[in-house]
Coordinates of C-alpha atoms in Angstrom, one line a residue:
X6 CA 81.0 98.7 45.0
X7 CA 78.9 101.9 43.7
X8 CA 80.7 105.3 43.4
X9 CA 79.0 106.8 46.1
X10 CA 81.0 103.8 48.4
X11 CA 83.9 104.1 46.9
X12 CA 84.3 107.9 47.2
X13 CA 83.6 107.2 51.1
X14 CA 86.0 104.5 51.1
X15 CA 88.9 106.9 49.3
X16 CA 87.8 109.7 51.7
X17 CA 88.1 107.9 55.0
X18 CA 91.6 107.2 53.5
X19 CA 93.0 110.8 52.7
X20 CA 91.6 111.8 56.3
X21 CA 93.5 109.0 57.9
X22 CA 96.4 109.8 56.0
X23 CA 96.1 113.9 56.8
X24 CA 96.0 112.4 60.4
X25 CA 99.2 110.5 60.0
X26 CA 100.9 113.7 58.1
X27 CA 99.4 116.0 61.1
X28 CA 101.0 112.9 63.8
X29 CA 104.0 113.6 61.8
X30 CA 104.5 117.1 62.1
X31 CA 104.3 116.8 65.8
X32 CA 108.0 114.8 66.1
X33 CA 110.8 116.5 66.4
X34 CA 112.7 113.5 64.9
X35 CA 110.0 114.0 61.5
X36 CA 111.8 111.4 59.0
X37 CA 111.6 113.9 56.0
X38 CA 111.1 111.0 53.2
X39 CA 108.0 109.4 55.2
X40 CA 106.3 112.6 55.2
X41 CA 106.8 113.3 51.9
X42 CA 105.9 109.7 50.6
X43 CA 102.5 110.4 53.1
X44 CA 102.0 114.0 51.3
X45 CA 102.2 112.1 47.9
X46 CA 99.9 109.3 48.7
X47 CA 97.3 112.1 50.1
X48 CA 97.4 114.2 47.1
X49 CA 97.2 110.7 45.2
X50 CA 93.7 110.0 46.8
X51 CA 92.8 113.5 46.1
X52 CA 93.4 113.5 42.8
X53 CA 91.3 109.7 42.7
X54 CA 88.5 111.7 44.7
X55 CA 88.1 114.6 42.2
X56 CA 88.1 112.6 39.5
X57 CA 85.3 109.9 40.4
X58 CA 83.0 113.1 41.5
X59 CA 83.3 114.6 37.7
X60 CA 83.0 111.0 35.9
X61 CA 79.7 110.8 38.5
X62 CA 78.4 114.1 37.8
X63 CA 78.9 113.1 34.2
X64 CA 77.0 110.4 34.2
X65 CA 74.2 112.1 36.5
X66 CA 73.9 114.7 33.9
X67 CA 73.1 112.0 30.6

């Protein structure tokens, strides 16, 4: 899978997940550990997503 895939891939996830954290939010009944476990796994994919984008510009740039 090249970068440029897996960046899509990764990004297709933390927007599915902000849509499941935003689903959330809407309950009244919002189980408090779910959302945080979803909050965590988004800023997980994040973190994956800003990272593959410097290793790829490093690798653009030698």
């Amino acid at each position: 899978m090249s970068i440029e895939n897996h960046l899509s891939a990764l990004e297709q996830r933390h927007d599915a997940l902000d849509r499941e954290i935003e689903k959330a939010l809407l309950h009244p009944a919002i189980d408090e550990l779910k959302l945080a476990e979803l909050k965590r796994r988004k800023l997980q994919l994040k973190d994956e997503i800003t990272k593959l984008r410097q290793d790829a510009s490093a690798l653009t740039l030698h």
